[in-house]
Short mmCIF file of C-alpha atoms and ligand atoms in Angstrom, two decimals:
data_model
loop_
_atom_site.label_atom_id
_atom_site.label_comp_id
_atom_site.label_asym_id
_atom_site.label_seq_id
_atom_site.Cartn_x
_atom_site.Cartn_y
_atom_site.Cartn_z
CA UNK A 26 -52.90 -15.74 56.73
CA UNK A 27 -53.51 -14.71 53.15
CA UNK A 28 -50.39 -15.07 51.01
CA UNK A 29 -48.95 -11.80 49.65
CA UNK A 30 -50.42 -10.81 46.28
CA UNK A 31 -47.85 -11.43 43.55
CA UNK A 32 -46.85 -8.37 41.53
CA UNK A 33 -49.51 -7.71 38.91
CA UNK A 34 -48.66 -7.93 35.21
CA UNK A 35 -49.25 -4.56 33.55
CA UNK A 36 -50.31 -6.43 30.42
CA UNK A 37 -53.56 -7.32 32.22
CA UNK A 38 -54.51 -3.74 33.04
CA UNK A 39 -56.80 -1.40 31.20
CA UNK A 40 -55.97 2.32 30.84
CA UNK A 41 -58.58 3.29 33.45
CA UNK A 42 -56.95 0.98 36.01
CA UNK A 43 -53.52 2.38 35.21
CA UNK A 44 -54.95 5.91 35.50
CA UNK A 45 -56.30 5.05 38.96
CA UNK A 46 -52.84 3.92 40.07
CA UNK A 47 -51.29 7.16 38.87
CA UNK A 48 -53.96 9.21 40.64
CA UNK A 49 -53.15 7.28 43.81
CA UNK A 50 -49.45 8.03 43.34
CA UNK A 51 -50.31 11.72 42.92
CA UNK A 52 -49.05 11.66 39.35
CA UNK A 53 -50.54 13.61 36.43
CA UNK A 54 -52.85 11.78 34.00
CA UNK A 55 -50.54 12.15 30.99
CA UNK A 56 -48.01 9.91 32.80
CA UNK A 57 -50.60 7.12 32.89
CA UNK A 58 -50.99 7.48 29.14
CA UNK A 59 -47.24 7.23 28.72
CA UNK A 60 -47.19 4.01 30.69
CA UNK A 61 -50.00 2.52 28.58
CA UNK A 62 -47.91 3.29 25.49
CA UNK A 63 -44.82 1.66 26.97
CA UNK A 64 -46.73 -1.45 27.96
CA UNK A 65 -48.70 -2.07 24.78
CA UNK A 66 -47.54 0.01 21.80
CA UNK A 67 -43.83 -0.20 22.63
CA UNK A 68 -44.00 -3.57 24.39
CA UNK A 69 -41.47 -2.49 27.03
CA UNK A 70 -40.07 -5.57 28.74
CA UNK A 71 -38.59 -3.60 31.66
CA UNK A 72 -39.21 -0.38 33.61
CA UNK A 73 -35.70 0.82 32.65
CA UNK A 74 -36.85 1.32 29.07
CA UNK A 75 -39.55 3.78 30.12
CA UNK A 76 -37.21 6.73 29.89
CA UNK A 77 -39.84 9.49 29.79
CA UNK A 78 -41.25 8.45 33.19
CA UNK A 79 -39.52 9.87 36.31
CA UNK A 80 -37.18 7.38 37.97
CA UNK A 81 -39.06 7.60 41.28
CA UNK A 82 -42.32 6.76 39.51
CA UNK A 83 -40.74 3.77 37.83
CA UNK A 84 -39.41 2.56 41.17
CA UNK A 85 -42.80 2.98 42.80
CA UNK A 86 -44.43 1.03 39.96
CA UNK A 87 -41.84 -1.74 40.17
CA UNK A 88 -42.83 -2.54 43.76
CA UNK A 89 -46.38 -3.40 42.67
CA UNK A 90 -46.29 -4.36 39.02
CA UNK A 91 -44.27 -6.40 36.58
CA UNK A 92 -43.73 -5.91 32.86
CA UNK A 93 -43.36 -9.67 32.34
CA UNK A 94 -44.55 -12.49 34.61
CA UNK A 95 -43.55 -15.57 32.60
CA UNK A 96 -40.69 -16.87 30.51
CA UNK A 97 -40.27 -19.17 27.53
CA UNK A 98 -39.01 -22.47 28.94
CA UNK A 99 -38.89 -24.44 25.71
CA UNK A 100 -39.69 -24.04 22.01
CA UNK A 101 -40.32 -27.01 19.74
CA UNK A 102 -40.80 -26.87 15.98
CA UNK A 103 -39.32 -24.38 13.53
CA UNK A 104 -40.27 -21.12 11.87
CA UNK A 105 -42.04 -22.66 8.86
CA UNK A 106 -43.87 -25.31 10.87
CA UNK A 107 -46.05 -25.31 13.93
CA UNK A 108 -44.08 -24.00 16.89
CA UNK A 109 -45.00 -24.92 20.39
CA UNK A 110 -44.00 -22.73 23.33
CA UNK A 111 -43.81 -24.05 26.85
CA UNK A 112 -44.21 -21.06 29.17
CA UNK A 113 -43.16 -20.98 32.79
CA UNK A 114 -45.45 -18.93 35.03
CA UNK A 115 -44.40 -16.90 38.08
CA UNK A 116 -45.47 -19.71 40.42
CA UNK A 117 -43.46 -22.40 38.64
CA UNK A 118 -46.42 -23.86 36.74
CA UNK A 119 -46.46 -24.29 32.97
CA UNK A 120 -48.83 -23.61 30.10
CA UNK A 121 -48.53 -24.07 26.36
CA UNK A 122 -49.06 -21.78 23.41
CA UNK A 123 -48.91 -22.99 19.80
CA UNK A 124 -48.06 -20.81 16.79
CA UNK A 125 -49.46 -22.12 13.52
CA UNK A 126 -47.98 -20.34 10.50
CA UNK A 127 -50.53 -20.72 7.71
CA UNK A 128 -53.95 -22.07 8.26
CA UNK A 129 -56.16 -21.78 5.18
CA UNK A 130 -59.08 -23.82 6.40
CA UNK A 131 -59.53 -22.34 9.84
CA UNK A 132 -62.10 -19.86 11.11
CA UNK A 133 -62.36 -17.72 8.03
CA UNK A 134 -58.62 -17.13 8.18
CA UNK A 135 -56.70 -16.49 4.96
CA UNK A 136 -53.75 -18.67 4.09
CA UNK A 137 -51.16 -16.08 5.12
CA UNK A 138 -52.51 -15.71 8.62
CA UNK A 139 -50.51 -16.64 11.67
CA UNK A 140 -52.70 -18.25 14.27
CA UNK A 141 -51.85 -18.57 17.93
CA UNK A 142 -53.52 -21.20 20.08
CA UNK A 143 -53.73 -19.72 23.59
CA UNK A 144 -54.23 -21.31 27.02
CA UNK A 145 -56.77 -20.01 29.53
CA UNK A 146 -56.10 -22.19 32.61
CA UNK A 147 -53.37 -24.34 34.16
CA UNK A 148 -54.84 -27.80 33.75
CA UNK A 149 -58.55 -28.28 33.23
CA UNK A 150 -61.44 -29.55 35.34
CA UNK A 151 -63.60 -30.95 32.53
CA UNK A 152 -61.87 -34.26 32.00
CA UNK A 153 -62.57 -34.75 28.29
CA UNK A 154 -61.46 -38.29 27.60
CA UNK A 155 -59.34 -37.51 24.54
CA UNK A 156 -57.39 -34.63 26.01
CA UNK A 157 -54.05 -34.46 27.81
CA UNK A 158 -54.80 -31.11 29.46
CA UNK A 159 -57.19 -32.48 32.03
CA UNK A 160 -55.23 -35.64 32.80
CA UNK A 161 -53.71 -34.12 35.91
CA UNK A 162 -56.78 -32.10 36.91
CA UNK A 163 -57.29 -28.38 37.36
CA UNK A 164 -54.69 -26.14 39.02
CA UNK A 165 -55.79 -22.54 38.53
CA UNK A 166 -57.16 -19.88 36.23
CA UNK A 167 -54.78 -17.71 34.25
CA UNK A 168 -55.11 -14.00 34.95
CA UNK A 169 -56.04 -11.62 32.14
CA UNK A 170 -52.40 -10.50 32.12
CA UNK A 171 -51.13 -14.05 31.73
CA UNK A 172 -53.48 -14.62 28.80
CA UNK A 173 -52.33 -11.42 27.06
CA UNK A 174 -48.68 -12.11 27.84
CA UNK A 175 -48.72 -15.34 25.83
CA UNK A 176 -49.32 -13.33 22.66
CA UNK A 177 -46.76 -10.65 23.57
CA UNK A 178 -44.02 -13.20 24.34
CA UNK A 179 -44.61 -15.23 21.20
CA UNK A 180 -44.69 -12.14 18.97
CA UNK A 181 -41.40 -10.94 20.45
CA UNK A 182 -39.81 -14.38 20.01
CA UNK A 183 -41.09 -14.91 16.47
CA UNK A 184 -40.40 -11.31 15.41
CA UNK A 185 -43.82 -11.09 13.77
CA UNK A 186 -47.39 -10.24 14.61
CA UNK A 187 -50.08 -12.81 15.19
CA UNK A 188 -53.25 -12.30 13.11
CA UNK A 189 -55.61 -14.89 14.56
CA UNK A 190 -56.19 -16.12 18.08
CA UNK A 191 -57.91 -19.32 19.06
CA UNK A 192 -58.61 -20.05 22.72
CA UNK A 193 -57.99 -23.74 22.20
CA UNK A 194 -54.97 -24.25 24.37
CA UNK A 195 -55.05 -25.68 27.83
CA UNK A 196 -58.14 -25.07 29.93
CA UNK A 197 -61.81 -24.22 29.53
CA UNK A 198 -61.95 -20.52 28.62
CA UNK A 199 -65.59 -20.06 29.65
CA UNK A 200 -64.81 -21.40 33.14
CA UNK A 201 -62.48 -18.39 33.47
CA UNK A 202 -65.03 -15.97 32.08
CA UNK A 203 -64.08 -12.62 33.59
CA UNK A 204 -60.32 -12.97 33.02
CA UNK A 205 -60.98 -14.25 29.50
CA UNK A 206 -63.25 -11.40 28.49
CA UNK A 207 -60.94 -8.81 30.04
CA UNK A 208 -58.02 -10.30 28.10
CA UNK A 209 -60.06 -10.22 24.89
CA UNK A 210 -60.85 -6.54 25.43
CA UNK A 211 -57.15 -5.77 25.91
CA UNK A 212 -56.15 -7.91 22.93
CA UNK A 213 -58.72 -6.18 20.74
CA UNK A 214 -58.26 -2.55 21.84
CA UNK A 215 -56.42 -0.02 19.68
CA UNK A 216 -54.41 1.05 22.74
CA UNK A 217 -53.79 -2.67 23.46
CA UNK A 218 -52.68 -5.45 21.15
CA UNK A 219 -54.97 -4.51 18.25
CA UNK A 220 -56.21 -7.91 17.04
CA UNK A 221 -59.62 -7.75 15.36
CA UNK A 222 -62.43 -9.39 17.34
CA UNK A 223 -63.47 -11.40 14.28
CA UNK A 224 -60.02 -12.95 14.36
CA UNK A 225 -60.48 -14.36 17.85
CA UNK A 226 -62.23 -17.68 18.44
CA UNK A 227 -63.28 -18.91 21.85
CA UNK A 228 -63.57 -22.68 21.99
CA UNK A 229 -65.68 -24.31 24.68
CA UNK A 230 -66.58 -27.78 25.79
CA UNK A 231 -70.15 -26.49 25.94
CA UNK A 232 -70.85 -24.54 29.14
CA UNK A 233 -74.40 -23.55 28.20
CA UNK A 234 -75.00 -20.74 30.74
CA UNK A 235 -71.68 -19.07 29.92
CA UNK A 236 -72.41 -19.32 26.18
CA UNK A 237 -75.62 -17.36 26.77
CA UNK A 238 -73.68 -14.80 28.79
CA UNK A 239 -71.00 -14.53 26.08
CA UNK A 240 -73.74 -13.88 23.52
CA UNK A 241 -74.22 -10.52 25.28
CA UNK A 242 -70.49 -9.68 25.16
CA UNK A 243 -70.21 -6.70 22.83
CA UNK A 244 -67.14 -7.74 20.79
CA UNK A 245 -67.86 -9.78 17.65
CA UNK A 246 -65.66 -12.74 18.51
CA UNK A 247 -66.22 -16.20 17.04
CA UNK A 248 -67.36 -19.27 18.92
CA UNK A 249 -66.29 -22.88 18.42
CA UNK A 250 -67.93 -25.78 20.20
CA UNK A 251 -65.97 -28.92 20.99
CA UNK A 252 -68.78 -31.29 20.09
CA UNK A 253 -67.11 -34.67 19.47
CA UNK A 254 -70.39 -36.53 19.75
CA UNK A 255 -73.66 -35.85 17.94
CA UNK A 256 -75.88 -37.84 20.31
CA UNK A 257 -75.94 -37.67 24.12
CA UNK A 258 -75.12 -41.35 24.28
CA UNK A 259 -71.86 -40.97 22.34
CA UNK A 260 -70.90 -37.53 23.65
CA UNK A 261 -71.23 -38.61 27.28
CA UNK A 262 -68.55 -41.24 26.78
CA UNK A 263 -66.14 -38.63 25.48
CA UNK A 264 -67.05 -35.53 27.45
CA UNK A 265 -68.34 -35.81 31.03
CA UNK A 266 -69.57 -32.19 30.77
CA UNK A 267 -72.40 -33.53 28.61
CA UNK A 268 -74.00 -34.94 31.79
CA UNK A 269 -74.17 -31.43 33.18
CA UNK A 270 -75.30 -29.72 29.97
CA UNK A 271 -76.72 -32.19 27.49
CA UNK A 272 -77.06 -31.55 23.77
CA UNK A 273 -80.54 -30.05 24.03
CA UNK A 274 -79.37 -27.54 26.64
CA UNK A 275 -76.25 -26.80 24.64
CA UNK A 276 -78.22 -26.21 21.45
CA UNK A 277 -80.68 -23.96 23.25
CA UNK A 278 -77.68 -21.83 24.29
CA UNK A 279 -76.43 -21.89 20.69
CA UNK A 280 -79.80 -20.54 19.54
CA UNK A 281 -79.25 -17.61 21.92
CA UNK A 282 -75.77 -17.13 20.47
CA UNK A 283 -77.02 -17.23 16.89
CA UNK A 284 -79.80 -14.76 17.66
CA UNK A 285 -77.14 -12.18 18.56
CA UNK A 286 -74.41 -12.99 16.04
CA UNK A 287 -73.87 -12.96 12.31
CA UNK A 288 -70.76 -15.16 12.14
CA UNK A 289 -71.02 -18.89 11.64
CA UNK A 290 -70.45 -21.13 14.60
CA UNK A 291 -67.82 -23.85 14.30
CA UNK A 292 -68.18 -27.38 15.59
CA UNK A 293 -64.97 -29.24 16.41
CA UNK A 294 -65.35 -32.96 15.99
CA UNK A 295 -62.43 -35.26 16.76
CA UNK A 296 -62.78 -38.54 14.89
CA UNK A 297 -62.02 -41.49 17.15
CA UNK A 298 -62.04 -45.01 15.73
CA UNK A 299 -65.14 -47.07 16.57
CA UNK A 300 -66.44 -44.48 18.99
CA UNK A 301 -67.84 -41.53 17.03
CA UNK A 302 -66.65 -42.17 13.46
CA UNK A 303 -69.59 -44.22 12.20
CA UNK A 304 -72.01 -43.18 9.48
CA UNK A 305 -74.99 -42.80 11.88
CA UNK A 306 -72.97 -40.24 13.90
CA UNK A 307 -72.16 -38.41 10.67
CA UNK A 308 -75.89 -38.14 9.88
CA UNK A 309 -76.69 -37.00 13.43
CA UNK A 310 -73.89 -34.43 13.21
CA UNK A 311 -75.15 -33.13 9.87
CA UNK A 312 -78.58 -32.62 11.41
CA UNK A 313 -77.16 -30.81 14.45
CA UNK A 314 -74.89 -28.63 12.29
CA UNK A 315 -77.79 -27.58 10.09
CA UNK A 316 -79.94 -26.82 13.14
CA UNK A 317 -77.27 -24.53 14.58
CA UNK A 318 -76.06 -23.18 11.23
CA UNK A 319 -72.54 -24.34 12.03
CA UNK A 320 -69.48 -25.27 10.01
CA UNK A 321 -67.75 -28.48 11.02
CA UNK A 322 -64.03 -29.07 11.55
CA UNK A 323 -63.22 -32.74 11.58
CA UNK A 324 -59.98 -33.52 13.42
CA UNK A 325 -58.47 -37.00 13.27
CA UNK A 326 -57.72 -37.99 16.86
CA UNK A 327 -54.12 -37.50 18.01
CA UNK A 328 -52.91 -40.35 20.16
CA UNK A 329 -52.27 -39.36 23.76
CA UNK A 330 -50.14 -41.81 25.67
CA UNK A 331 -52.08 -43.32 28.52
CA UNK A 332 -55.39 -42.94 26.68
CA UNK A 333 -56.88 -45.94 24.90
CA UNK A 334 -58.23 -44.48 21.66
CA UNK A 335 -56.89 -44.45 18.11
CA UNK A 336 -57.36 -42.43 14.95
CA UNK A 337 -59.62 -43.91 12.26
CA UNK A 338 -58.25 -44.84 8.84
CA UNK A 339 -58.24 -42.12 6.18
CA UNK A 340 -61.00 -44.00 4.31
CA UNK A 341 -63.24 -43.82 7.41
CA UNK A 342 -62.42 -40.13 7.82
CA UNK A 343 -63.25 -39.43 4.17
CA UNK A 344 -66.51 -41.38 4.36
CA UNK A 345 -67.57 -39.37 7.41
CA UNK A 346 -66.75 -36.10 5.67
CA UNK A 347 -68.67 -37.18 2.56
CA UNK A 348 -71.89 -37.61 4.58
CA UNK A 349 -71.62 -34.05 5.88
CA UNK A 350 -70.80 -32.57 2.50
CA UNK A 351 -73.66 -34.40 0.80
CA UNK A 352 -76.00 -33.06 3.50
CA UNK A 353 -74.99 -29.53 2.53
CA UNK A 354 -72.91 -28.87 5.64
CA UNK A 355 -69.67 -26.89 5.24
CA UNK A 356 -67.06 -29.22 6.62
CA UNK A 357 -63.29 -29.54 6.56
CA UNK A 358 -61.08 -32.41 7.52
CA UNK A 359 -58.11 -30.99 9.34
CA UNK A 360 -55.14 -33.25 8.93
CA UNK A 361 -53.40 -31.88 11.96
CA UNK A 362 -50.30 -29.75 11.77
CA UNK A 363 -47.72 -30.29 14.44
CA UNK A 364 -48.61 -33.92 14.90
CA UNK A 365 -44.94 -34.64 15.59
CA UNK A 366 -44.47 -32.11 18.39
CA UNK A 367 -47.28 -33.04 20.77
CA UNK A 368 -49.55 -30.38 19.34
CA UNK A 369 -52.57 -31.81 21.08
CA UNK A 370 -52.88 -29.42 23.93
CA UNK A 371 -51.47 -30.14 27.32
CA UNK A 372 -48.96 -32.81 26.47
CA UNK A 373 -45.76 -30.78 26.73
CA UNK A 374 -46.81 -29.20 30.00
CA UNK A 375 -47.79 -32.57 31.42
CA UNK A 376 -44.37 -33.94 30.54
CA UNK A 377 -42.56 -30.93 32.03
CA UNK A 378 -44.50 -30.79 35.30
CA UNK A 379 -44.25 -34.56 35.69
CA UNK A 380 -40.50 -34.53 35.15
CA UNK A 381 -40.06 -31.70 37.64
CA UNK A 382 -42.18 -33.59 40.16
CA UNK A 383 -44.75 -30.75 40.35
CA UNK A 384 -47.46 -33.25 39.50
CA UNK A 385 -47.54 -37.00 39.56
CA UNK A 386 -47.98 -38.57 36.16
CA UNK A 387 -51.61 -39.55 35.76
CA UNK A 388 -50.55 -42.52 33.67
CA UNK A 389 -50.02 -45.33 36.16
CA UNK A 390 -47.72 -47.70 34.26
CA UNK A 391 -45.73 -44.93 32.61
CA UNK A 392 -44.92 -42.48 35.30
CA UNK A 393 -42.63 -40.24 33.28
CA UNK A 394 -42.79 -40.23 29.48
CA UNK A 395 -45.68 -38.68 27.68
CA UNK A 396 -45.26 -39.66 24.05
CA UNK A 397 -44.76 -37.28 21.19
CA UNK A 398 -48.00 -38.55 19.69
CA UNK A 399 -49.09 -34.96 19.19
N1 SAH B 20 -61.87 -26.41 26.71
C1 SAH B 20 -62.00 -25.81 25.42
C2 SAH B 20 -60.67 -25.42 24.84
C3 SAH B 20 -59.71 -26.58 24.70
S1 SAH B 20 -59.44 -26.86 23.04
C4 SAH B 20 -62.74 -26.75 24.50
O1 SAH B 20 -63.07 -27.83 24.92
O2 SAH B 20 -63.04 -26.38 23.39
C5 SAH B 20 -59.96 -28.43 22.80
C6 SAH B 20 -59.62 -28.78 21.39
O3 SAH B 20 -58.27 -29.29 21.33
C7 SAH B 20 -60.48 -29.88 20.87
O4 SAH B 20 -61.70 -29.44 20.37
C8 SAH B 20 -59.57 -30.42 19.81
O5 SAH B 20 -59.72 -29.59 18.70
C9 SAH B 20 -58.17 -30.28 20.35
N2 SAH B 20 -57.64 -31.53 20.95
C10 SAH B 20 -57.37 -31.79 22.25
N3 SAH B 20 -56.90 -33.04 22.41
C11 SAH B 20 -56.85 -33.60 21.18
C12 SAH B 20 -56.45 -34.86 20.68
N4 SAH B 20 -56.01 -35.82 21.48
N5 SAH B 20 -56.54 -35.07 19.35
C13 SAH B 20 -56.99 -34.08 18.53
N6 SAH B 20 -57.38 -32.89 18.94
C14 SAH B 20 -57.32 -32.63 20.24
#
């Protein structure tokens, strides 16, 4: 037996889909427009608020759709720092969303921009060795509505609009391609959330075929690559996905991307002591960055409990940066915000789901606590 379909979040629907529902209900088209306004422009959190729609219509809608499908389970951090939101989904699973108040160095953002780091999946299948998100494996894709709802919930909670979106939360966005691109269309649309495409960055572990596909996507979004290794030999130890799509395949896909796009690519490169922080890696990275015309974000590794690696000294970090800069590569060293609140993605959710017994802690000796190593 197939389980009943859960009520659909209206935040994941485009006007044409809403119009089709109203046609089916035998309702005039202007009513569909009214609903779109309630959902997006007025951000109605309940059907009761939609006072210009007939009561019977609202009741009919409420049997099939929901205005909200998730709730804020926990907020850490404060208004002038990085705030992390743990969100509870309709099926009892959790994802994280991180609000970063001012972020001068990131993605062409200005210093007064509020950036939201959004999740695209519950868990992750790619098993990057530095990351807490994949520690307990992959559970499911988020729907387009669940992706959009993260922004809507955080904006309502914070009482302010978000200017920049980065798909760098839990999950691999390009492994959830159709829901991701639908969410981006809704987030970008004037009738939707109204965030400029150039202020949205999709970050990927390097799924080469999907990068080529995304190059054809009409909205001018930005792309960041989680590189973390500048040679196959080093990258393979950090990111198993490199065995599926090695650096040559990845860079061929990036050529396709660059052929279609004017914006600079970004390479994310986490510096991990004695693994990828040596001077030869810095030279290899400089060469790769020049070949792909990419800017580089260096991120000192955040300790994840249960994982063996450590952050290099600041001198090592600075020496690595200096190689890139001298080679003419635009590079920043991002001394992480939110280090104290588990801002490395996936850690809060892992702790929550472990404590609730939804998943077993993947850390054998430490079955419960995931440190606040951020
Ligand atoms: N799957 C996508 C989106 C996840 S974002 C991708 O791989 O790009 C992944 C990013 O989160 C990394 O590039 C890094 O910037 C950050 N990150 C995750 N774990 C981290 C850690 N332990 N320390 C520092 N940054 C981390």
